Coordinates of C-alpha atoms in Angstrom, one line a residue:
M1 CA -26.1 125.6 -16.3
T2 CA -24.1 123.9 -19.1
S3 CA -21.1 123.4 -16.9
E4 CA -23.2 121.6 -14.2
V5 CA -24.6 119.1 -16.7
T6 CA -21.2 118.3 -18.2
Y7 CA -19.9 117.5 -14.7
A8 CA -22.8 115.1 -14.1
E9 CA -22.1 113.3 -17.4
V10 CA -18.4 112.9 -16.5
R11 CA -19.3 111.5 -13.0
F12 CA -21.4 108.7 -14.5
K13 CA -19.2 107.9 -17.4
N14 CA -17.8 104.6 -16.1
E15 CA -21.0 103.4 -14.2
P16 CA -23.0 100.4 -15.5
Q17 CA -25.6 101.4 -18.0
S18 CA -28.5 100.2 -15.8
L19 CA -30.7 103.3 -15.3
G20 CA -32.8 101.9 -12.4
T21 CA -30.0 101.1 -10.0
K22 CA -28.5 103.6 -7.7
S23 CA -24.8 103.7 -7.4
E24 CA -23.1 103.1 -4.0
P25 CA -20.3 105.3 -2.9
P26 CA -17.0 103.7 -2.8
A27 CA -16.2 102.0 0.6
A28 CA -14.0 103.9 2.9
P29 CA -10.6 102.3 3.2
K30 CA -10.4 100.0 6.3
E31 CA -8.3 101.3 9.1
K32 CA -5.2 99.2 9.6
T33 CA -5.0 97.5 12.9
N34 CA -1.9 96.7 14.8
P35 CA -2.1 93.3 16.3
H36 CA 0.3 94.2 19.1
K37 CA -2.0 96.9 20.5
S38 CA -4.8 94.4 21.5
H39 CA -2.6 92.7 24.1
P40 CA -0.2 94.1 26.7
S41 CA 3.4 93.3 26.1
F42 CA 5.0 90.3 27.8
P43 CA 7.2 92.3 30.2
K44 CA 4.2 94.2 31.5
L45 CA 2.3 91.0 32.2
L46 CA 5.3 89.6 34.0
L47 CA 5.7 92.7 36.1
A48 CA 2.0 92.8 37.0
S49 CA 2.1 89.1 38.1
L50 CA 5.1 89.7 40.3
L51 CA 3.5 92.6 42.0
I52 CA 0.3 90.6 42.7
L53 CA 2.4 87.7 44.0
L54 CA 4.4 90.1 46.3
L55 CA 1.2 91.6 47.6
L56 CA -0.3 88.2 48.4
L57 CA 2.9 87.2 50.2
A58 CA 2.8 90.4 52.3
I59 CA -0.8 89.9 53.3
S60 CA -0.1 86.3 54.3
F61 CA 2.9 87.3 56.4
L62 CA 0.9 90.0 58.1
I63 CA -2.0 87.6 58.9
A64 CA 0.5 85.0 60.3
F65 CA 2.3 87.6 62.4
I66 CA -1.0 88.9 63.9
F67 CA -2.1 85.4 64.7
F68 CA 1.2 84.4 66.4
F69 CA 1.4 87.7 68.3
Q70 CA -2.1 87.3 69.7
K71 CA -1.5 83.7 70.7
C72 CA 1.8 84.3 72.5
S73 CA 1.6 87.8 73.8
Y74 CA -2.0 88.5 74.4
I75 CA -4.4 86.2 76.3
P76 CA -7.6 85.4 74.4
K77 CA -10.5 83.7 76.1
E78 CA -9.3 80.2 76.8
K79 CA -11.4 77.5 75.3
K80 CA -11.7 75.5 78.5
T81 CA -12.4 78.1 81.1
T82 CA -15.4 80.2 81.8
K83 CA -13.6 82.8 83.9
E84 CA -12.2 86.1 82.9
I85 CA -8.5 86.0 83.6
P86 CA -7.3 89.5 84.5
H87 CA -3.9 89.2 82.9
T88 CA -3.2 91.0 79.6
V89 CA 0.4 89.8 78.9
L90 CA 1.6 86.2 79.1
E91 CA 4.9 84.5 78.7
C92 CA 4.5 81.2 77.0
M93 CA 6.5 78.1 76.4
K94 CA 5.9 75.4 73.8
E95 CA 4.6 72.2 75.4
N96 CA 5.9 68.8 74.5
S97 CA 2.4 67.3 75.1
T98 CA 0.3 66.7 72.0
T99 CA -2.9 67.0 73.9
E100 CA -5.4 69.1 72.0
G101 CA -5.7 72.6 73.4
K102 CA -2.4 72.5 75.3
D103 CA 0.2 73.5 72.8
W104 CA 1.5 76.4 74.9
S105 CA 1.8 76.8 78.7
C106 CA 1.7 80.4 79.9
C107 CA 2.2 82.4 83.0
P108 CA 1.4 86.1 83.5
K109 CA 4.4 88.3 82.9
N110 CA 6.7 88.7 86.0
W111 CA 5.4 85.5 87.5
T112 CA 7.7 82.4 88.2
S113 CA 6.9 79.2 86.4
F114 CA 7.4 75.7 87.9
S115 CA 5.8 72.5 86.8
S116 CA 2.1 73.2 86.1
N117 CA 1.9 76.4 88.2
C118 CA 2.7 80.1 88.3
Y119 CA 3.9 82.0 91.3
F120 CA 3.8 85.7 92.1
I121 CA 5.9 87.2 94.9
S122 CA 4.2 90.3 96.3
T123 CA 6.3 92.9 98.1
E124 CA 3.2 94.6 99.6
Q125 CA 2.8 93.9 103.3
N126 CA -0.8 93.0 104.4
I127 CA -2.6 90.9 106.9
W128 CA -3.3 87.3 106.0
D129 CA -6.9 87.9 104.9
E130 CA -6.0 90.8 102.7
S131 CA -3.1 88.9 101.2
E132 CA -5.5 86.1 100.2
K133 CA -8.0 88.5 98.7
R134 CA -5.3 90.2 96.6
C135 CA -4.3 86.8 95.2
S136 CA -7.9 86.0 94.5
R137 CA -8.3 89.2 92.5
M138 CA -5.7 87.8 90.2
E139 CA -7.5 84.4 89.9
A140 CA -4.9 82.9 92.3
H141 CA -4.6 82.0 95.9
L142 CA -1.9 82.1 98.6
L143 CA 0.9 79.7 98.1
V144 CA 0.1 76.0 98.7
I145 CA 3.3 73.9 99.1
N146 CA 3.0 70.3 98.1
T147 CA 6.6 69.2 97.9
K148 CA 10.1 70.2 99.1
D149 CA 11.2 70.8 95.5
E150 CA 8.4 73.3 95.0
Q151 CA 9.3 75.1 98.2
D152 CA 13.0 75.2 97.1
I153 CA 12.2 76.7 93.7
I154 CA 10.2 79.5 95.3
T155 CA 12.6 80.3 98.1
R156 CA 15.4 80.9 95.6
K157 CA 13.5 84.0 94.5
L158 CA 12.8 85.3 98.0
K159 CA 14.8 87.8 100.1
L160 CA 16.4 86.2 103.2
D161 CA 15.4 89.0 105.5
S162 CA 11.7 89.0 104.5
V163 CA 8.7 87.0 105.7
Y164 CA 6.0 85.7 103.4
Y165 CA 2.4 84.5 104.0
V166 CA 1.4 81.1 102.6
G167 CA -2.0 79.7 102.2
L168 CA -2.1 77.6 105.4
S169 CA -4.2 78.6 108.4
D170 CA -5.9 77.3 111.5
P171 CA -9.2 79.2 111.5
E172 CA -10.6 77.8 114.8
G173 CA -7.4 77.7 116.7
K174 CA -7.6 73.9 117.3
R175 CA -4.5 73.0 115.4
H176 CA -6.6 71.8 112.4
W177 CA -4.5 73.3 109.6
Q178 CA -6.2 74.0 106.3
W179 CA -4.9 74.9 102.9
V180 CA -6.8 77.6 101.1
D181 CA -7.4 75.5 98.0
Q182 CA -8.8 72.6 100.1
T183 CA -5.7 70.4 99.5
P184 CA -5.7 67.9 102.4
Y185 CA -3.1 68.8 105.1
N186 CA -0.5 66.1 105.1
E187 CA 1.6 65.9 108.4
S188 CA 4.3 64.0 106.6
A189 CA 4.8 66.7 103.9
T190 CA 5.2 69.7 106.2
F191 CA 8.3 71.9 106.6
W192 CA 7.9 73.6 110.0
H193 CA 10.8 75.1 111.7
R194 CA 11.9 73.1 114.8
G195 CA 9.4 73.7 117.6
E196 CA 6.7 75.1 115.4
P197 CA 3.7 75.5 115.5
N198 CA 3.9 76.5 119.1
N199 CA 1.0 78.9 119.8
P200 CA -2.8 78.3 119.4
Y201 CA -3.3 82.1 119.0
E202 CA -1.0 82.2 116.0
R203 CA -3.4 80.8 113.4
C204 CA -1.6 81.8 110.1
V205 CA 1.6 80.6 108.6
V206 CA 4.6 82.3 107.0
L207 CA 7.6 81.2 105.2
N208 CA 10.9 82.6 106.6
V209 CA 14.5 81.8 107.2
R210 CA 15.8 80.5 110.5
S211 CA 19.4 79.3 111.0
G212 CA 19.9 79.6 107.3
E213 CA 17.0 77.4 106.3
W214 CA 13.6 78.3 104.9
G215 CA 10.7 76.8 106.8
W216 CA 7.2 77.4 108.2
N217 CA 6.3 79.5 111.3
D218 CA 2.9 80.2 112.8
V219 CA 2.1 83.9 113.4
P220 CA -0.9 86.1 114.3
C221 CA -3.1 86.6 111.2
N222 CA -3.1 90.4 111.8
D223 CA 0.6 90.7 111.4
R224 CA 1.6 92.5 108.1
H225 CA 3.9 90.5 105.8
K226 CA 4.7 90.0 102.2
S227 CA 3.0 87.1 100.4
I228 CA 3.2 84.6 97.6
C229 CA 0.4 83.8 95.2
K230 CA -0.1 80.6 93.2
M231 CA -2.2 79.7 90.2
M232 CA -2.5 77.0 87.6
K233 CA -0.7 77.7 84.3
I234 CA -2.9 79.0 81.4
Y235 CA -2.9 76.6 78.4
L236 CA -3.5 77.9 74.9

């Protein structure tokens, strides 16, 4: 017991002589802090910023590519039409016109473009009515020829030994020719072969070559021939 009391006296030897105050244990030494640990180093910040910038650029490029691809290669619902156009791939050209909604003029793939129209040359041989229905299923109609220039552009794509239905007919056999799109028939803007039309029972018209020249010929509507479809260009 004497050794314990002596230890207690040594412990309080340097304490203030106030008997009513409890002593506080010495404060633990404060842990040293390194000011560099609270903030990432400058190179790390720079690297992280560059990575974020590159990621944003990649996302922007991807969005722009998708938008451009959809506009030029895939046909969306056109703003100014209420019809569903059954063509999934278009070939488009930039228009010089600044008219809103007409920045690009497009034709379905494998169609021929001329002026404001698109033309499809069918190699299937059908009667006149079936040929017109086939064009209609593509939101087109049999060829309506308005000018010699238009006919010349199309005939450059045709085979010389073939015959092609166009959209001109005489339903009643009275020589009252009608275009399928209701364009008025103009006698002064026709391109009949010499001596044609020559038979009231031949009520449909084909485009063929005679004496080295392309022209029109009336034929029976139940004859089977190739055909040419025409539609307005699609504007995006």
